[in-house]
CSV table of C-alpha atoms and ligand atoms in Angstrom, one decimal:
chain,number,residue,atom,x,y,z
A,2,MET,CA,9.6,22.4,-21.6
A,3,MET,CA,6.6,20.2,-22.0
A,4,LYS,CA,6.8,16.5,-22.0
A,5,LYS,CA,3.9,14.1,-21.9
A,6,LEU,CA,3.7,10.5,-20.8
A,7,THR,CA,0.5,8.4,-21.2
A,8,LEU,CA,0.1,5.2,-19.2
A,9,ARG,CA,-2.5,2.5,-18.8
A,10,ARG,CA,-4.6,3.8,-15.9
A,11,PRO,CA,-2.9,3.0,-12.6
A,12,ASP,CA,-4.2,0.8,-9.7
A,13,ASP,CA,-3.4,1.1,-6.1
A,14,TRP,CA,-2.6,-2.3,-4.6
A,15,HIS,CA,-2.8,-1.2,-1.0
A,16,LEU,CA,-5.2,1.6,0.2
A,17,HIS,CA,-7.0,2.7,3.3
A,18,LEU,CA,-10.4,4.3,2.6
A,19,ARG,CA,-11.8,4.2,6.2
A,20,ASP,CA,-15.6,4.7,6.5
A,21,ASP,CA,-18.4,7.4,6.9
A,22,ALA,CA,-17.3,11.1,6.6
A,23,MET,CA,-13.6,10.2,6.1
A,24,LEU,CA,-14.4,7.8,3.3
A,25,GLN,CA,-16.7,10.4,1.7
A,26,GLY,CA,-14.0,13.1,2.0
A,27,ILE,CA,-10.9,11.2,0.7
A,28,LEU,CA,-12.4,8.8,-1.9
A,29,PRO,CA,-12.2,11.3,-4.8
A,30,GLU,CA,-8.5,11.7,-4.1
A,31,THR,CA,-8.0,8.1,-5.3
A,32,THR,CA,-10.8,7.8,-7.9
A,33,ARG,CA,-9.4,10.9,-9.8
A,34,HIS,CA,-6.3,8.9,-10.9
A,35,PHE,CA,-6.8,5.2,-10.1
A,36,ALA,CA,-9.1,2.7,-11.7
A,37,ARG,CA,-9.0,0.0,-8.9
A,38,ALA,CA,-7.6,-0.4,-5.4
A,39,ILE,CA,-7.0,-3.2,-2.9
A,40,ILE,CA,-9.0,-1.9,0.1
A,41,MET,CA,-7.6,-2.5,3.5
A,42,PRO,CA,-10.0,-4.1,6.0
A,43,ASN,CA,-8.7,-2.5,9.2
A,44,LEU,CA,-11.9,-0.7,10.1
A,45,VAL,CA,-13.3,-0.6,13.7
A,46,PRO,CA,-14.6,-3.3,13.8
A,47,PRO,CA,-12.6,-5.0,11.1
A,48,VAL,CA,-13.9,-6.5,7.8
A,49,VAL,CA,-13.7,-10.1,8.8
A,50,THR,CA,-16.4,-12.1,6.9
A,51,GLY,CA,-17.6,-12.2,3.3
A,52,ALA,CA,-20.7,-10.4,4.5
A,53,ASP,CA,-18.7,-7.6,6.1
A,54,ALA,CA,-16.8,-7.2,2.9
A,55,ALA,CA,-20.0,-7.0,0.8
A,56,ALA,CA,-21.5,-4.4,3.1
A,57,TYR,CA,-18.2,-2.3,3.1
A,58,ARG,CA,-18.1,-2.5,-0.7
A,59,ASN,CA,-21.6,-1.2,-0.9
A,60,ARG,CA,-20.7,1.8,1.3
A,61,ILE,CA,-17.7,2.6,-0.9
A,62,LEU,CA,-19.8,2.4,-4.1
A,63,ALA,CA,-22.4,4.7,-2.4
A,64,ALA,CA,-19.7,7.2,-1.6
A,65,LEU,CA,-18.2,7.4,-5.2
A,66,PRO,CA,-18.3,10.7,-7.0
A,67,ASP,CA,-20.9,10.7,-9.8
A,68,ASP,CA,-18.4,10.5,-12.7
A,69,ALA,CA,-16.0,8.0,-11.1
A,70,ALA,CA,-15.2,4.7,-12.8
A,71,PHE,CA,-13.6,2.9,-9.8
A,72,GLU,CA,-13.6,-0.7,-8.7
A,73,PRO,CA,-12.9,-1.4,-5.0
A,74,LEU,CA,-11.1,-4.8,-4.7
A,75,MET,CA,-12.1,-6.1,-1.3
A,76,THR,CA,-10.0,-8.0,1.3
A,77,LEU,CA,-10.8,-9.9,4.5
A,78,TYR,CA,-9.0,-9.3,7.8
A,79,LEU,CA,-7.6,-12.6,9.0
A,80,THR,CA,-8.3,-13.5,12.6
A,81,GLU,CA,-7.7,-16.7,14.5
A,82,ASP,CA,-11.4,-17.4,14.1
A,83,THR,CA,-11.6,-16.9,10.3
A,84,ASP,CA,-13.5,-19.7,8.7
A,85,PRO,CA,-11.8,-21.2,5.6
A,86,ALA,CA,-15.1,-22.0,4.0
A,87,ASP,CA,-16.3,-18.4,4.3
A,88,VAL,CA,-13.0,-17.2,2.7
A,89,ALA,CA,-13.4,-19.7,-0.2
A,90,ALA,CA,-17.0,-18.7,-0.8
A,91,ALA,CA,-16.1,-14.9,-0.8
A,92,HIS,CA,-13.4,-15.7,-3.3
A,93,ALA,CA,-15.5,-17.9,-5.5
A,94,SER,CA,-18.2,-15.2,-5.7
A,95,GLY,CA,-15.6,-12.8,-7.0
A,96,LEU,CA,-16.1,-10.4,-4.1
A,97,VAL,CA,-12.8,-10.9,-2.3
A,98,LYS,CA,-9.4,-10.5,-4.0
A,99,ALA,CA,-7.0,-11.1,-1.0
A,100,VAL,CA,-6.8,-11.8,2.7
A,101,LYS,CA,-4.9,-9.5,4.9
A,102,LEU,CA,-2.6,-10.7,7.7
A,103,TYR,CA,-1.9,-8.3,10.5
A,104,PRO,CA,0.2,-9.7,13.3
A,105,ALA,CA,-1.7,-8.7,16.4
A,106,GLY,CA,-0.6,-5.3,17.7
A,107,ALA,CA,1.6,-4.5,14.7
A,108,THR,CA,-0.2,-1.3,13.6
A,109,THR,CA,-3.5,0.7,13.5
A,110,ASN,CA,-6.5,-1.5,14.4
A,111,SER,CA,-4.5,-4.7,14.4
A,112,ASN,CA,-5.7,-6.0,17.8
A,113,SER,CA,-7.9,-8.6,16.2
A,114,GLY,CA,-5.0,-9.9,14.1
A,115,VAL,CA,-3.1,-13.1,14.5
A,116,ARG,CA,-1.1,-14.1,17.6
A,117,ASP,CA,-0.6,-17.8,17.0
A,118,PHE,CA,0.1,-18.5,13.3
A,119,ASP,CA,-0.7,-22.2,13.8
A,120,ARG,CA,-4.4,-21.2,14.4
A,121,VAL,CA,-4.7,-19.9,10.8
A,122,ARG,CA,-3.0,-22.9,9.1
A,123,ALA,CA,-6.2,-24.2,7.6
A,124,VAL,CA,-7.0,-20.8,6.1
A,125,PHE,CA,-3.5,-20.7,4.5
A,126,GLU,CA,-4.0,-24.2,3.1
A,127,THR,CA,-7.4,-23.2,1.5
A,128,MET,CA,-5.9,-20.0,0.1
A,129,ALA,CA,-3.0,-22.0,-1.5
A,130,GLU,CA,-5.5,-24.3,-3.1
A,131,ILE,CA,-7.7,-21.6,-4.6
A,132,GLY,CA,-4.8,-19.2,-5.5
A,133,LEU,CA,-6.1,-16.4,-3.3
A,134,PRO,CA,-3.2,-14.0,-2.3
A,135,LEU,CA,-2.3,-13.3,1.3
A,136,CYS,CA,-1.3,-9.6,1.8
A,137,VAL,CA,1.1,-9.4,4.7
A,138,HIS,CA,1.9,-6.7,7.2
A,139,GLY,CA,5.5,-7.9,7.7
A,140,GLU,CA,6.6,-6.8,11.1
A,141,VAL,CA,7.1,-8.8,14.3
A,142,THR,CA,5.6,-7.3,17.4
A,143,THR,CA,8.0,-8.8,20.0
A,144,ALA,CA,8.8,-6.0,22.4
A,145,SER,CA,12.5,-6.8,22.5
A,146,VAL,CA,12.9,-6.4,18.8
A,147,ASP,CA,14.0,-2.9,17.7
A,148,ILE,CA,11.3,-1.2,15.6
A,149,PHE,CA,13.8,-0.7,12.7
A,150,ASP,CA,14.6,-4.4,12.6
A,151,ARG,CA,11.0,-5.7,12.8
A,152,GLU,CA,10.6,-6.3,9.1
A,153,ALA,CA,13.8,-8.2,8.6
A,154,VAL,CA,13.1,-10.4,11.7
A,155,PHE,CA,9.6,-11.1,10.4
A,156,ILE,CA,10.9,-12.4,7.1
A,157,ASP,CA,13.2,-14.9,8.8
A,158,THR,CA,11.1,-16.0,11.7
A,159,VAL,CA,7.5,-15.8,10.5
A,160,LEU,CA,7.1,-15.3,6.7
A,161,ASP,CA,9.7,-17.8,5.5
A,162,PRO,CA,8.4,-20.6,7.8
A,163,ILE,CA,4.8,-19.9,6.7
A,164,ARG,CA,5.8,-20.1,3.0
A,165,ARG,CA,7.8,-23.2,3.4
A,166,ALA,CA,5.0,-24.9,5.3
A,167,THR,CA,2.4,-23.9,2.7
A,168,PRO,CA,3.6,-24.5,-0.8
A,169,GLY,CA,1.6,-22.6,-3.4
A,170,LEU,CA,0.5,-19.9,-1.0
A,171,ARG,CA,0.6,-16.6,-3.0
A,172,VAL,CA,2.0,-13.8,-0.9
A,173,VAL,CA,2.2,-10.0,-1.3
A,174,MET,CA,4.6,-8.4,1.2
A,175,GLU,CA,2.9,-5.1,1.7
A,176,HIS,CA,4.8,-1.8,1.9
A,177,ILE,CA,8.4,-3.3,2.1
A,178,THR,CA,10.8,-0.9,3.6
A,179,THR,CA,14.2,-2.7,3.6
A,180,ARG,CA,16.9,-4.1,1.4
A,181,GLN,CA,16.2,-7.5,3.1
A,182,GLY,CA,12.6,-7.2,1.8
A,183,VAL,CA,13.7,-6.5,-1.7
A,184,ASP,CA,16.2,-9.3,-1.7
A,185,TYR,CA,13.7,-11.8,-0.3
A,186,VAL,CA,11.2,-11.0,-3.0
A,187,ARG,CA,13.8,-11.3,-5.7
A,188,ALA,CA,14.7,-14.7,-4.5
A,189,GLY,CA,11.1,-15.8,-3.8
A,190,GLY,CA,9.8,-17.3,-7.0
A,191,GLU,CA,6.6,-16.5,-8.8
A,192,ASP,CA,4.3,-16.8,-5.8
A,193,LEU,CA,5.9,-13.9,-4.0
A,194,ALA,CA,5.5,-10.2,-4.8
A,195,ALA,CA,5.8,-6.9,-2.9
A,196,THR,CA,4.1,-3.5,-2.9
A,197,ILE,CA,6.1,-0.3,-2.4
A,198,THR,CA,4.7,2.9,-1.2
A,199,THR,CA,5.3,6.4,-2.7
A,200,HIS,CA,6.5,7.8,0.6
A,201,HIS,CA,9.1,5.1,1.2
A,202,LEU,CA,10.8,6.1,-2.1
A,203,ILE,CA,11.1,9.7,-0.7
A,204,ILE,CA,11.9,9.6,3.0
A,205,ASN,CA,14.4,7.9,5.2
A,206,ARG,CA,14.3,7.9,9.0
A,207,ASN,CA,16.2,11.2,9.2
A,208,HIS,CA,13.2,12.9,7.6
A,209,ILE,CA,11.1,11.9,10.5
A,210,LEU,CA,13.5,12.9,13.3
A,211,VAL,CA,16.1,15.5,12.2
A,212,GLY,CA,15.4,19.1,13.1
A,213,GLY,CA,12.2,18.2,15.1
A,214,ILE,CA,9.8,15.4,15.0
A,215,LYS,CA,7.6,15.3,11.8
A,216,PRO,CA,4.4,13.4,12.6
A,217,HIS,CA,3.2,13.4,9.0
A,218,TYR,CA,6.2,11.3,8.1
A,219,TYR,CA,5.5,8.7,10.7
A,220,CYS,CA,4.0,5.5,9.3
A,221,LEU,CA,4.3,1.8,9.8
A,222,PRO,CA,6.5,0.1,8.9
A,223,VAL,CA,8.6,3.1,9.8
A,224,ALA,CA,11.0,4.5,7.2
A,225,LYS,CA,14.5,3.1,7.6
A,226,ARG,CA,18.1,4.1,6.8
A,227,GLU,CA,19.0,5.7,3.4
A,228,GLU,CA,20.5,2.4,2.1
A,229,HIS,CA,17.1,0.9,2.3
A,230,ARG,CA,15.3,3.8,0.6
A,231,LEU,CA,17.8,3.4,-2.3
A,232,ALA,CA,17.2,-0.4,-2.5
A,233,LEU,CA,13.4,0.4,-2.7
A,234,ARG,CA,14.0,3.0,-5.4
A,235,ALA,CA,16.1,0.6,-7.4
A,236,ALA,CA,13.4,-2.2,-7.1
A,237,ALA,CA,10.5,0.1,-8.0
A,238,THR,CA,12.2,1.6,-11.0
A,239,SER,CA,13.6,-1.7,-12.3
A,240,GLY,CA,10.4,-2.8,-14.0
A,241,GLU,CA,10.8,-6.2,-12.4
A,242,ALA,CA,7.4,-8.0,-12.4
A,243,ARG,CA,7.1,-8.7,-8.7
A,244,PHE,CA,7.3,-5.1,-7.5
A,245,PHE,CA,4.3,-2.8,-7.9
A,246,LEU,CA,2.6,0.2,-6.3
A,247,GLY,CA,0.6,0.0,-3.1
A,248,THR,CA,0.4,3.5,-1.7
A,249,ASP,CA,-0.7,2.6,1.8
A,250,SER,CA,-2.3,6.0,1.7
A,251,ALA,CA,-3.7,6.1,5.2
A,252,PRO,CA,-5.6,9.2,6.3
A,253,HIS,CA,-5.8,10.3,9.9
A,254,ILE,CA,-7.2,13.7,10.9
A,255,ASP,CA,-4.5,16.2,11.9
A,256,SER,CA,-5.4,16.3,15.5
A,257,LEU,CA,-4.7,12.5,15.8
A,258,LYS,CA,-1.3,12.9,14.0
A,259,GLU,CA,-0.1,16.0,15.7
A,260,GLN,CA,-0.2,14.9,19.4
A,261,ALA,CA,1.9,13.2,22.1
A,262,CYS,CA,1.0,9.7,20.7
A,263,GLY,CA,0.4,10.3,17.0
A,264,CYS,CA,-1.2,7.8,14.6
A,265,ALA,CA,0.8,6.0,11.9
A,266,GLY,CA,0.1,6.8,8.3
A,267,CYS,CA,1.0,9.0,5.4
A,268,PHE,CA,-1.7,10.4,3.1
A,269,THR,CA,-0.4,10.2,-0.5
A,270,ALA,CA,-3.5,9.6,-2.7
A,271,THR,CA,-3.6,13.1,-3.9
A,272,ASN,CA,-0.1,13.5,-5.2
A,273,THR,CA,1.2,9.9,-5.7
A,274,MET,CA,1.2,9.9,-9.5
A,275,ALA,CA,3.0,13.3,-9.8
A,276,ILE,CA,5.6,12.3,-7.2
A,277,LEU,CA,6.2,8.9,-8.9
A,278,ALA,CA,6.7,10.5,-12.3
A,279,HIS,CA,9.2,12.9,-10.7
A,280,VAL,CA,11.1,10.0,-9.1
A,281,PHE,CA,11.1,7.8,-12.1
A,282,ASP,CA,12.3,10.7,-14.2
A,283,GLU,CA,15.1,11.4,-11.8
A,284,GLU,CA,16.1,7.8,-12.0
A,285,GLY,CA,16.0,7.9,-15.8
A,286,ALA,CA,13.3,5.2,-15.7
A,287,LEU,CA,10.2,6.9,-17.0
A,288,ASP,CA,9.8,3.9,-19.4
A,289,GLN,CA,9.3,1.6,-16.3
A,290,LEU,CA,6.6,3.7,-14.6
A,291,GLU,CA,3.7,2.0,-16.3
A,292,ARG,CA,5.0,-1.4,-15.2
A,293,PHE,CA,5.2,-0.3,-11.6
A,294,THR,CA,1.8,1.5,-11.5
A,295,SER,CA,-0.3,-0.2,-14.1
A,296,LEU,CA,1.0,-3.6,-15.3
A,297,ASN,CA,2.8,-5.6,-12.7
A,298,GLY,CA,0.0,-5.5,-10.1
A,299,PRO,CA,-2.8,-6.8,-12.4
A,300,ALA,CA,-0.5,-9.5,-13.7
A,301,PHE,CA,0.2,-10.8,-10.2
A,302,TYR,CA,-3.4,-10.6,-9.2
A,303,ARG,CA,-4.4,-12.3,-12.5
A,304,MET,CA,-6.5,-9.5,-13.7
A,305,PRO,CA,-6.4,-7.6,-17.0
A,306,ALA,CA,-4.6,-4.2,-17.1
A,307,ASN,CA,-6.9,-1.2,-17.5
A,308,ASP,CA,-8.0,-0.2,-20.9
A,309,SER,CA,-8.3,3.5,-20.0
A,310,THR,CA,-5.2,5.7,-19.7
A,311,LEU,CA,-3.7,8.5,-17.6
A,312,THR,CA,-1.5,11.2,-19.0
A,313,LEU,CA,1.2,12.9,-17.0
A,314,GLU,CA,3.0,16.1,-18.1
A,315,LYS,CA,6.4,17.6,-17.1
A,316,THR,CA,6.0,21.2,-16.2
A,317,THR,CA,8.3,24.2,-15.7
A,318,GLU,CA,6.3,25.4,-12.7
A,319,PRO,CA,6.2,23.1,-9.7
A,320,ALA,CA,3.0,21.1,-9.3
A,321,ASP,CA,0.5,22.3,-6.9
A,322,TRP,CA,-1.9,20.4,-4.7
A,323,PRO,CA,-3.9,21.3,-1.5
A,324,ALA,CA,-1.9,21.1,1.7
A,325,LYS,CA,-4.9,19.5,3.4
A,326,ILE,CA,-8.0,17.6,2.3
A,327,LEU,CA,-10.9,19.0,4.4
A,328,THR,CA,-13.2,16.0,5.2
A,329,GLY,CA,-16.3,15.9,7.3
A,330,ALA,CA,-14.2,14.1,9.9
A,331,GLY,CA,-11.6,16.8,10.0
A,332,PRO,CA,-8.6,18.0,8.0
A,333,VAL,CA,-6.1,15.4,6.5
A,334,THR,CA,-2.6,16.7,5.6
A,335,VAL,CA,-1.3,15.6,2.2
A,336,PHE,CA,2.2,14.1,2.1
A,337,ASP,CA,4.8,16.8,1.4
A,338,PRO,CA,7.8,15.3,-0.5
A,339,GLY,CA,9.9,18.2,0.6
A,340,PHE,CA,11.0,19.2,-2.9
A,341,PRO,CA,9.4,20.8,-5.9
A,342,VAL,CA,7.7,18.2,-8.1
A,343,HIS,CA,7.8,19.0,-11.9
A,344,TRP,CA,5.2,16.5,-13.0
A,345,GLN,CA,1.5,16.6,-12.8
A,346,VAL,CA,-1.5,14.6,-14.0
A,347,HIS,CA,-3.0,16.1,-17.1
A,348,ASP,CA,-6.8,16.4,-16.6
B,18,DOR,O1,1.2,3.7,8.6
B,18,DOR,C1,0.3,2.9,8.6
B,18,DOR,N1,-1.0,3.3,8.7
B,18,DOR,N2,0.6,1.6,8.6
B,18,DOR,C2,-0.3,0.6,8.7
B,18,DOR,O2,0.0,-0.5,8.7
B,18,DOR,C3,-1.7,1.0,8.9
B,18,DOR,C4,-2.1,2.3,8.5
B,18,DOR,C5,-3.4,2.8,9.0
B,18,DOR,O3,-4.4,2.1,8.9
B,18,DOR,O4,-3.4,4.0,9.4
B,19,ZN,ZN1,-1.7,-0.1,5.2
């Protein structure tokens, strides 16, 4: 059995690369397969200004493997003090491709995020005028709202009011995890899209909790019930233009995942393409994989698709990858889908 599939080279529309020794250690895992990625700005301190983004971009370029052709697409971390003129200038220069909204306290390094959405109204107005997408971490942080309901409540109480108040604002709902997220995007018109991660196509909340707690399956937004995973799989494999891949590959060293209060994040850069080929094959949707990984994202971000290609092959033997990436910052465990994967990237 040998089957090959050649795609336009994929892009990752939501990626955490971190900095320093971690950046150096994990960057090749992405550049091996992906041509471009939207780079998350939640460093410590965050990437807030155009100048911060330019400096971070230079650090990423300096860390690239010698033979890598990879373009980091930079983002700004929205704070209540963000200057609309700085955002507009960073966009006009071609440096910045999106602004990231973290509700304060929602996830890793989100403390500088937004508490009062009225204080960022002027930035939203500017972004709507210039067509710069807003990438949204869509969870409310209200203590009384159950963690499994935080995405659905965010859509109704925060995102929908923002979009109604700011016509023309282009929004990417990042890493959607619910049927409500899928339905909202489908009903949302051409200014709304969503990224879907690899791991949310594989795990539901049982994978995290049944038979012992699995820290490497803990991420935010947390995986939900099976009905939601199935809705995500249907959306990803549908080929619909407003769903595309954003891995949210988010490395943390093992000692910070495997402890009493473990960090959120699944590291999927290494095996995302193999797993996705397996999933799309299972769903009888291999003909839609290129749309999800390589065509829908560039179309929404108004960029050309990549000219180069990536070939996947179906294999009799299960695919093999390192269990951990050994970085200078420490070991990072690669996401384990929990079943044998019969696809691999052909080098
Ligand atoms: O699981 C997550 N990890 N979700 C996020 O929103 C942030 C990310 C990280 O930076 O580790
Ligand atoms: Zn993320």
